[in-house]
Coordinates of C-alpha atoms in Angstrom, one line a residue:
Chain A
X20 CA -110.6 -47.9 -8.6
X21 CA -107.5 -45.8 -9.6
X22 CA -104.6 -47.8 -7.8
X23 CA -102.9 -50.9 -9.0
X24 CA -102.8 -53.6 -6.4
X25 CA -99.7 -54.9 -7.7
X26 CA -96.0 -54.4 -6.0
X27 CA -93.4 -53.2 -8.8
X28 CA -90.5 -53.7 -6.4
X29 CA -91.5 -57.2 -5.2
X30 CA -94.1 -59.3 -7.3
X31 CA -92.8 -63.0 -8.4
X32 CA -90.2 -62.5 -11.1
X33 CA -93.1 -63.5 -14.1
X34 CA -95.0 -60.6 -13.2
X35 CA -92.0 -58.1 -13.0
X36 CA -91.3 -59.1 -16.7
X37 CA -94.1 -58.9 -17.8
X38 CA -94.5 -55.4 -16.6
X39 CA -91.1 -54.6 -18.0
X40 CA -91.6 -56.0 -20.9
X41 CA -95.0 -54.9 -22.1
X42 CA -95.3 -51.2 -23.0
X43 CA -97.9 -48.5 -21.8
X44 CA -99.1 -48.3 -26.3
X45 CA -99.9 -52.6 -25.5
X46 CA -102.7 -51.8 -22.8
X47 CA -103.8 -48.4 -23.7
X48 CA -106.9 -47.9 -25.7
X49 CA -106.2 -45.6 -28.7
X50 CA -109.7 -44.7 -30.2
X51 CA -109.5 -41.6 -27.7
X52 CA -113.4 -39.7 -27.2
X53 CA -112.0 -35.9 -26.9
X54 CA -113.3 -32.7 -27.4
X55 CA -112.2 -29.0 -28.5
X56 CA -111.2 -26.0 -26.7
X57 CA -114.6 -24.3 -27.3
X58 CA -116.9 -27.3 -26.6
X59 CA -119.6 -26.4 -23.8
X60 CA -119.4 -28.5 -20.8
X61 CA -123.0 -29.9 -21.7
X62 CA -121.4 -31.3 -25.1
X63 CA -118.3 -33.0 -23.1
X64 CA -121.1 -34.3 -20.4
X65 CA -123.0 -35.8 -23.7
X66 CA -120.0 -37.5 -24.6
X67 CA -119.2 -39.1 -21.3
X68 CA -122.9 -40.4 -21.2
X69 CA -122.7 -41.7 -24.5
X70 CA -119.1 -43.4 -24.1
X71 CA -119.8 -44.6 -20.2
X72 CA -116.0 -42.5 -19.8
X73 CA -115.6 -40.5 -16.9
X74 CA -113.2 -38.0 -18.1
X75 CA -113.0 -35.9 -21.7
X76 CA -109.2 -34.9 -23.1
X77 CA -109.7 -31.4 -24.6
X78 CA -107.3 -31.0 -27.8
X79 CA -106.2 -28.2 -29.7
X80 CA -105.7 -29.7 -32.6
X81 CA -103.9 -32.9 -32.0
X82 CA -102.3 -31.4 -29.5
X83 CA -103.4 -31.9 -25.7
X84 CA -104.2 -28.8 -23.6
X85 CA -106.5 -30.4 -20.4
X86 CA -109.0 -33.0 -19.5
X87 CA -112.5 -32.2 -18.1
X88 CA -113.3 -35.0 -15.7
X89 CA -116.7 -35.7 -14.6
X90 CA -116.1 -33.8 -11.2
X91 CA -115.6 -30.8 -12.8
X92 CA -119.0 -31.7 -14.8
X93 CA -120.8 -32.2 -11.6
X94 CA -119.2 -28.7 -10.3
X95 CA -120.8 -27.0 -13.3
X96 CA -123.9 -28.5 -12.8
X97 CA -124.1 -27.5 -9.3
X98 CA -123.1 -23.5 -10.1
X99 CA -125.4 -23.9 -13.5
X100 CA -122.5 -23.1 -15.5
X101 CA -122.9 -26.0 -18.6
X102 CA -122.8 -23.4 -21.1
X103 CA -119.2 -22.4 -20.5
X104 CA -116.6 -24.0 -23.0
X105 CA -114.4 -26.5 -21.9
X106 CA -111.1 -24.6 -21.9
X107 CA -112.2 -22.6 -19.6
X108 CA -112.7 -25.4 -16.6
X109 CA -110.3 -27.9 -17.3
X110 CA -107.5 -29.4 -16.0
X111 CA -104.3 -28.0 -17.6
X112 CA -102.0 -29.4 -15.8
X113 CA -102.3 -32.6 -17.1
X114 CA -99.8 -35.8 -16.2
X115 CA -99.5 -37.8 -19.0
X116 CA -97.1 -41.1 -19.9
X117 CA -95.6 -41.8 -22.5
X118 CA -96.7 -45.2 -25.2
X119 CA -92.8 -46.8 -25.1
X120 CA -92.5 -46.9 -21.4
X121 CA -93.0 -49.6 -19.6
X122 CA -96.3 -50.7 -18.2
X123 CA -94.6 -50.8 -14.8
X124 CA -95.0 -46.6 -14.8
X125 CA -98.2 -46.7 -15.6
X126 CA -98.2 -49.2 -12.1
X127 CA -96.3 -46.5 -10.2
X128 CA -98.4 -43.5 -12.0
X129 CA -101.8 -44.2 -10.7
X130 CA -100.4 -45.3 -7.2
X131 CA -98.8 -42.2 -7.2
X132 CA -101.0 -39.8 -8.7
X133 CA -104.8 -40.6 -7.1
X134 CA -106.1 -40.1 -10.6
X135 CA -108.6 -42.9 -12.5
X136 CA -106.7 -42.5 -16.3
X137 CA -103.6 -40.9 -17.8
X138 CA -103.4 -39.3 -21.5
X139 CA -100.8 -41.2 -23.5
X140 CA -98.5 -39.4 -25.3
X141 CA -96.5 -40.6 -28.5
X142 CA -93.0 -39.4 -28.9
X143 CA -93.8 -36.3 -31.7
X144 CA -96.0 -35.4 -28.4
X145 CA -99.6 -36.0 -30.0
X146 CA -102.0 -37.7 -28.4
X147 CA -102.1 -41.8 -28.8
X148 CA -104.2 -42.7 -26.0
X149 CA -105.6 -43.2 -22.8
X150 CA -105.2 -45.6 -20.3
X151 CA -107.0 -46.5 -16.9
X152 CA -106.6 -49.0 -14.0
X153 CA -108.7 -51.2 -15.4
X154 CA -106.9 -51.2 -18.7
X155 CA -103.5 -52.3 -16.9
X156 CA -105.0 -55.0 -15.5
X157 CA -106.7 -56.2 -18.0
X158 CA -103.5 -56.0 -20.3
X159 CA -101.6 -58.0 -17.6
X160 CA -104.4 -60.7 -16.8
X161 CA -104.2 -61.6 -20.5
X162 CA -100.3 -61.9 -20.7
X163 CA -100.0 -63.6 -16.9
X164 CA -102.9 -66.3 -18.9
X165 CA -100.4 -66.9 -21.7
X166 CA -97.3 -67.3 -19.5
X167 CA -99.3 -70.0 -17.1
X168 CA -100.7 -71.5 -20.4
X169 CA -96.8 -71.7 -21.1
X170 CA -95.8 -72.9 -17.6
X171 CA -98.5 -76.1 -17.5
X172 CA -97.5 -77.0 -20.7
X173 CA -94.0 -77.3 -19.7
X174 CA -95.3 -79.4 -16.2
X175 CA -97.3 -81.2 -18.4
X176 CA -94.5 -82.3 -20.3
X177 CA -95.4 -81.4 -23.4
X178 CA -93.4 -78.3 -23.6
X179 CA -94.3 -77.0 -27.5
X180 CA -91.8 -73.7 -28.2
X181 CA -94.0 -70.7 -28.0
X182 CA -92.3 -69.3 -31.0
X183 CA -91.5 -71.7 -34.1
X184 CA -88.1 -73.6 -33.7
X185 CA -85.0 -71.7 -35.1
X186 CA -83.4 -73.2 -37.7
X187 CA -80.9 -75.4 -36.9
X188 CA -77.1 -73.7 -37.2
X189 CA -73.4 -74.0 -36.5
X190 CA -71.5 -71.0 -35.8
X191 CA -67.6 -71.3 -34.4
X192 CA -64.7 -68.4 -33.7
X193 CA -61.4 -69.1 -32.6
X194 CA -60.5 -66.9 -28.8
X195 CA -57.3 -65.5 -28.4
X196 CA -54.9 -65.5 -25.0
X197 CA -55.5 -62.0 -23.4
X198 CA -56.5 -60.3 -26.2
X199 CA -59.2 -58.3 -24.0
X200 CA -59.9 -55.6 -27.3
X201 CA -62.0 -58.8 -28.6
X202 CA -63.1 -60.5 -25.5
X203 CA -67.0 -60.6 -25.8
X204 CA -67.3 -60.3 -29.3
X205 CA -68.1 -64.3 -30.4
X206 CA -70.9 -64.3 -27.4
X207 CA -72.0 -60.6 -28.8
X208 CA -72.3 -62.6 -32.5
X209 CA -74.3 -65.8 -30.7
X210 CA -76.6 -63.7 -29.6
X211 CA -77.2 -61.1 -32.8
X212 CA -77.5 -64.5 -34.6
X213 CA -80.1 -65.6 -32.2
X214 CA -82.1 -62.5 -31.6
X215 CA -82.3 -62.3 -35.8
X216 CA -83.3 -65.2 -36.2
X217 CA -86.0 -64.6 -33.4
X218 CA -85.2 -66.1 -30.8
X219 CA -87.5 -65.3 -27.5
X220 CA -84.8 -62.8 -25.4
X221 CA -84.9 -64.8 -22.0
X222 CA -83.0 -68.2 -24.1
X223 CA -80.9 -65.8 -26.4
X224 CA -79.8 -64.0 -22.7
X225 CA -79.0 -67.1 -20.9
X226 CA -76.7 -68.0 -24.5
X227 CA -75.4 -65.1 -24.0
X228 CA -74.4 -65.3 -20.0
X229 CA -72.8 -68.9 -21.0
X230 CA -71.0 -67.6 -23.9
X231 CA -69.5 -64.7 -22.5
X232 CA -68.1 -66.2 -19.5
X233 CA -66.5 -69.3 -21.1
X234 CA -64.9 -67.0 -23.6
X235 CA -63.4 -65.1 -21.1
X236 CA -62.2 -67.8 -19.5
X237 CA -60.5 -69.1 -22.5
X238 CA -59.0 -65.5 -22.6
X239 CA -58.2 -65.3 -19.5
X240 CA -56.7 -68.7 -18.8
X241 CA -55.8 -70.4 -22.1
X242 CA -53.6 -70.6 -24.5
X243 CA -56.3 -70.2 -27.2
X244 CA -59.3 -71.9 -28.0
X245 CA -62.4 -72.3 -29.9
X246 CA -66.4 -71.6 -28.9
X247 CA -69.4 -73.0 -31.0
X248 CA -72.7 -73.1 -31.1
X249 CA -75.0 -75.6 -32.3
X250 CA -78.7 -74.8 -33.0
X251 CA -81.1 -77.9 -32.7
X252 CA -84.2 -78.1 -33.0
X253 CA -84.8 -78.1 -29.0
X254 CA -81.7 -77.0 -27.3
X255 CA -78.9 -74.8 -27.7
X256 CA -75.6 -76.2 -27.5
X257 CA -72.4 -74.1 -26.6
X258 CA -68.6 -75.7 -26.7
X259 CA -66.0 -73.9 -25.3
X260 CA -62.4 -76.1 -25.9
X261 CA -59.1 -74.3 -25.6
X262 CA -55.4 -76.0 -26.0
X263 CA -54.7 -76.0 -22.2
X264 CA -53.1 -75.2 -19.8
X265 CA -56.4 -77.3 -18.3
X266 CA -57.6 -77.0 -14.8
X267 CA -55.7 -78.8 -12.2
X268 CA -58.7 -78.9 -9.5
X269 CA -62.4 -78.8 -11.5
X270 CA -64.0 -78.6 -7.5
X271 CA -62.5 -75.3 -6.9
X272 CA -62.5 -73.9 -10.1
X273 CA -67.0 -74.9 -9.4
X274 CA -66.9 -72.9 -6.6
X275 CA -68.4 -69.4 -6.5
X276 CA -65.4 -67.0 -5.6
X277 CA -62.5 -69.2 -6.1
X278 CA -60.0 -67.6 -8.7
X279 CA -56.9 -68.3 -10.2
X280 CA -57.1 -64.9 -12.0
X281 CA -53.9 -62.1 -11.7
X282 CA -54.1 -58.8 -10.0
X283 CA -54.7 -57.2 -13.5
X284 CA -57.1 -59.1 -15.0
X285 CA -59.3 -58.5 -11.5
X286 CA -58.4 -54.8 -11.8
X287 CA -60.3 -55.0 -14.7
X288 CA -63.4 -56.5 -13.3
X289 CA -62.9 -60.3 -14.4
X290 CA -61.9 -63.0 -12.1
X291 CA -64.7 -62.4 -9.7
X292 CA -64.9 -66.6 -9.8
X293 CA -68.5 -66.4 -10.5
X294 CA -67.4 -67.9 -14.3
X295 CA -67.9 -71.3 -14.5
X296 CA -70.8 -71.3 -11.4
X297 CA -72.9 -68.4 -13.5
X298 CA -72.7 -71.0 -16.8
X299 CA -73.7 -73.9 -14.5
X300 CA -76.5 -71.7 -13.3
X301 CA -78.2 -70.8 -16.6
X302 CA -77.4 -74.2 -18.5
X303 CA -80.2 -76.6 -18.1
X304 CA -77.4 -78.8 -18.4
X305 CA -73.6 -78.6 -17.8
X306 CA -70.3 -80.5 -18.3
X307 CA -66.5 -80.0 -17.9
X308 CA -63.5 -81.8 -18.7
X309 CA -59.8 -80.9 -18.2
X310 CA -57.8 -83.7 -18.1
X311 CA -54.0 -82.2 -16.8
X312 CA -52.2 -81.3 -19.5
X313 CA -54.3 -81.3 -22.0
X314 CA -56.8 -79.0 -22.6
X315 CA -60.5 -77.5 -21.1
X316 CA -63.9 -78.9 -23.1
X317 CA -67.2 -77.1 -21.5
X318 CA -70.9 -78.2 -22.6
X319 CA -73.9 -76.1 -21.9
X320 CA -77.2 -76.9 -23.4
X321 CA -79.9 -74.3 -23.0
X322 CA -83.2 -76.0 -23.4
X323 CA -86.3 -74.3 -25.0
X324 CA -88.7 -75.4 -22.5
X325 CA -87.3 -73.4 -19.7
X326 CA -87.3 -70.4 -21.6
X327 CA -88.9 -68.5 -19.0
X328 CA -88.1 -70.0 -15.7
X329 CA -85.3 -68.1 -15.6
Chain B
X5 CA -87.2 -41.5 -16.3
X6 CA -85.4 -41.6 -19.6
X7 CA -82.0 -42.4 -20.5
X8 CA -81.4 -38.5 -21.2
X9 CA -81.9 -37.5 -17.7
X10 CA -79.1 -39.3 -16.5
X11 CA -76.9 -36.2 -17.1
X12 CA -78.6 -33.7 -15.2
X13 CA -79.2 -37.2 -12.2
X14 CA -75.4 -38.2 -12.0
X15 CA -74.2 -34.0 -12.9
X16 CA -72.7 -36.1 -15.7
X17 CA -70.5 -35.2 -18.6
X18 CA -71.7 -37.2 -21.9
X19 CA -69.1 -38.7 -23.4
X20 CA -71.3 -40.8 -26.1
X21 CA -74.4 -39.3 -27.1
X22 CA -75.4 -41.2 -30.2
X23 CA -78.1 -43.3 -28.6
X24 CA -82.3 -43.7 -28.7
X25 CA -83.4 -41.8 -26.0
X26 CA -85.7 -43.8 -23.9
X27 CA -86.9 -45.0 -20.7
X28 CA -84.8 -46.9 -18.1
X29 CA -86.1 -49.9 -15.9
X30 CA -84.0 -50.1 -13.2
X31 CA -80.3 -49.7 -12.3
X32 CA -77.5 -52.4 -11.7
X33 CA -74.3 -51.1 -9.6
X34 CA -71.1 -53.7 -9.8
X35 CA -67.5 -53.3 -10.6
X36 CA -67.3 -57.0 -11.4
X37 CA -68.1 -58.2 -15.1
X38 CA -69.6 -61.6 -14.3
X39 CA -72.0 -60.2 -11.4
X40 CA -73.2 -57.5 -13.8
X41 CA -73.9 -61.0 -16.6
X42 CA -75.5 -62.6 -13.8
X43 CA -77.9 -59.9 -12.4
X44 CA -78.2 -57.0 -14.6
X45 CA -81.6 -57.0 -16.2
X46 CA -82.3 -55.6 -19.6
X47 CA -83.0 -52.0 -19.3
X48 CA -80.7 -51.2 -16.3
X49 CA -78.3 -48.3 -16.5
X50 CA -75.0 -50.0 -15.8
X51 CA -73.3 -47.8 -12.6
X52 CA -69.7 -48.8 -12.2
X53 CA -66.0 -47.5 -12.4
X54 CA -64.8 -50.2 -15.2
X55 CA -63.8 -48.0 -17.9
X56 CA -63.1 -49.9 -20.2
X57 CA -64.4 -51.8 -23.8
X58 CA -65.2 -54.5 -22.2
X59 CA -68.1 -52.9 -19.9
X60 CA -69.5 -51.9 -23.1
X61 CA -69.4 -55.8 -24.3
X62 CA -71.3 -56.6 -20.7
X63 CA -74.0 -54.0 -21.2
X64 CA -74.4 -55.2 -24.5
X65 CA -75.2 -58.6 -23.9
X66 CA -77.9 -57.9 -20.9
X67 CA -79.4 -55.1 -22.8
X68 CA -78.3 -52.3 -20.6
X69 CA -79.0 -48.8 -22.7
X70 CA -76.5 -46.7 -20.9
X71 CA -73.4 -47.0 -18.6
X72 CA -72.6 -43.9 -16.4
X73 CA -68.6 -44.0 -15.3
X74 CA -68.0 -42.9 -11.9
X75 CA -65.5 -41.2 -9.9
X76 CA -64.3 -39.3 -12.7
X77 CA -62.5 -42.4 -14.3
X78 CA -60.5 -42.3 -17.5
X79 CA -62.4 -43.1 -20.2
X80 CA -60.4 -44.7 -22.9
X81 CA -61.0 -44.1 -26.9
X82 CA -61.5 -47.3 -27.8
X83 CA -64.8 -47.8 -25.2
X84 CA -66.4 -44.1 -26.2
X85 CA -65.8 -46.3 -30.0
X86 CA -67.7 -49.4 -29.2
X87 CA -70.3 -47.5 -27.0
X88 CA -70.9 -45.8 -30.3
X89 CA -71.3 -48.9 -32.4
X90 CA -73.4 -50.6 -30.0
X91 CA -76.0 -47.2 -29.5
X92 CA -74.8 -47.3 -25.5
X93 CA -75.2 -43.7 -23.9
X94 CA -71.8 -43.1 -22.1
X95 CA -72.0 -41.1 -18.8
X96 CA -68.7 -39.7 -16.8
X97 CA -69.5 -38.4 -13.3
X98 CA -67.3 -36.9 -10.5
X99 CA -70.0 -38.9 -8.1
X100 CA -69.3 -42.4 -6.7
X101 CA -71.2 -45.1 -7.5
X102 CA -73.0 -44.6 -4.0
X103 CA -74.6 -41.7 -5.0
X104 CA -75.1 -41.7 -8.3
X105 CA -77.1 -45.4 -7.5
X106 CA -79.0 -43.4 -4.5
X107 CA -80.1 -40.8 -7.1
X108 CA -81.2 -43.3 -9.2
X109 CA -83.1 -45.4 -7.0
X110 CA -85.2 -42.2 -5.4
X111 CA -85.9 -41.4 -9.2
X112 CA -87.6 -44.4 -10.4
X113 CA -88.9 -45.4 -6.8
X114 CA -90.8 -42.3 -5.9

């Protein structure tokens, strides 16, 4: 079995993550059986029998120079040439993958490349590993358990954090009108905060979607305001009030596309009217006020227990 | 496919080159801020002609490790700055965002 019956470009977004997310060093197995240059094929045909492994890495050193498979075994076996050392039959043109990319290569590699295992490479170049078919799907089956484990519990009801709860926190910065040098910056520091204090990246990103565009909103549209965010034990609060202008019609301003942003501030790529709908979209819940004249509140909570729905 | 072989991809010119080198998931191709917060995944090169600081806020946020600048667009100081601060590879290409996205896309899908 050397391909992966898995579709990279168009498996359910779980399994996408999960092969984004995971790295090849997480499914690889690192206690590597090799052999030297100058071992005889009948030495590297030993090891395979002893190790049930179908294919040999032959090192120089630390340093990888082929792989004797157990077809060039049976090839020596049939020409009765065992005796000859291994440099001398193996593969040297070896494709190999690196530990810190994603698993999702290793997906493509052996779908691509009709071979059963890749040597794993660390990043000074030695050898760290080697991985098969078998090891990707095992690797995945185990992480795919967790995140259903995770996603009954949360039909269930019971929804438990994976990860302890954060301590709970208030952090507020005051937005200035059009000052686009800064723009970014307080949703940049909610989610630092966040991601320190270890926070699982799917909640901290959809903090940080949320943040971002009502802070650009209040630069864009306001005459100043203030964001905060509130850490509790089971949601995330953001607040985004500003001193006005306010909103004259909240239906519009809902609507994906609608814009009451100038020709500049679209040059610049903002005012695309997909503010307010993108916070609606990764809030679990979502409220606006703007009475006229006075100024804009906005309330996103972003609960723990969807932490990976999205 | 690793965040250093965008130059010789996009025949780009690197204009911030204080970054880890390191894979890259996918690409995201948008001109508009908000689309790129909505959809960009973490990992994604950012392809797009907004030179400007804020980009660099954007990719920031979503996790994007490099941002290639297309059709030769002026890159101001202040972005090639923050780029620099946030470890963000910065990429300027005479290409369009067309081609520099199709390049891409053979790359990782092949």
């Amino acid at each position: 079995m050397t391909t992966v019956p898995i579709d990279t470009a168009s498996s359910p977004g779980v399994v996408m993550e999960l092969l984004y997310s995971l790295r090849v060093k997480d499914a690889m197995t690192s206690s590597v059986i090799t052999a030297s240059t100058t071992a005889r094929l009948r030495h590297v045909q030993d090891l395979m029998r002893e190790h049930a492994i179908t294919a040999v890495p032959i090192l120089d050193g630390e340093r990888l120079l082929g792989i004797v498979s157990i077809g060039d075994i049976i090839q020596a076996l049939d020409s009765g040439t065992m005796e000859r050392p291994a440099a001398e039959v193996m593969t040297s043109s070896v494709v190999t993958l690196d530990e810190d990319m994603p698993l999702s290569f290793a997906v493509t590699y052996f779908d691509r490349y009709k071979y059963g295992r890749f040597p794993v490479l660390a990043v000074n170049g030695r050898l760290a590993g080697i991985i098969t078919a078998s090891d990707v799907l095992r690797r995945l089956l185990i992480a795919l358990n967790e995140e259903i484990g995770r996603m009954e519990q949360r039909i269930a009801g019971r929804q438990p954090p994976s990860e302890g709860p954060l301590p709970s926190m208030e952090l507020s910065f005051g937005s200035a009108p059009l000052d686009f040098t800064r723009a970014g910056n307080i949703s940049a520091r909610f989610k630092k905060t966040l991601t320190e204090k270890g926070c699982p990246p799917t909640i901290a990103r959809r903090v940080a979607v949320a943040s971002y565009e009502l802070e650009l909103n209040q630069v864009i549209h306001s005459s100043g305001g203030v964001m905060r965010m509130r850490v509790f034990e089971d949601t995330i609060e953001i607040l985004a009030q500003d001193e006005g202008p306010g909103i004259p019609d909240l239906d519009l301003a809902m609507r994906e596309g609608y814009s009451t942003a100038n020709e500049w501030v679209r040059s610049l790529g903002f005012g695309a009217g997909m503010g307010l709908p993108n916070v609606k979209r990764v809030a679990d819940d979502f409220s606006i006020e703007s009475p006229p004249g006075k100024g804009t509140t906005v309330r996103a909570l972003i609960a723990w227990a969807k932490e990976s729905t999205n | 496919m690793v965040i250093s072989e965008l130059q010789a991809l996009a025949e780009a010119r690197p204009v911030q080159a204080e970054y880890k080198d390191g894979p890259i998931a996918g690409g995201y191709t948008s001109d508009l801020l908000s689309d790129v917060m909505a959809h960009a995944r973490t990992g994604d090169v950012l392809i797009t002609i907004q030179a400007h600081k804020n980009t660099v806020a954007v990719a920031g946020l979503v996790g994007a490790p490099a941002i290639v600048l297309c059709n030769d667009r002026p890159i101001p100081d202040d972005m090639v700055e923050a780029a620099r601060e946030e470890g963000i590879a910065l990429f300027s290409t005479l290409l369009s965002q067309f081609e520099v996205s199709g390049r891409l896309w053979k790359a990782l899908k092949v």
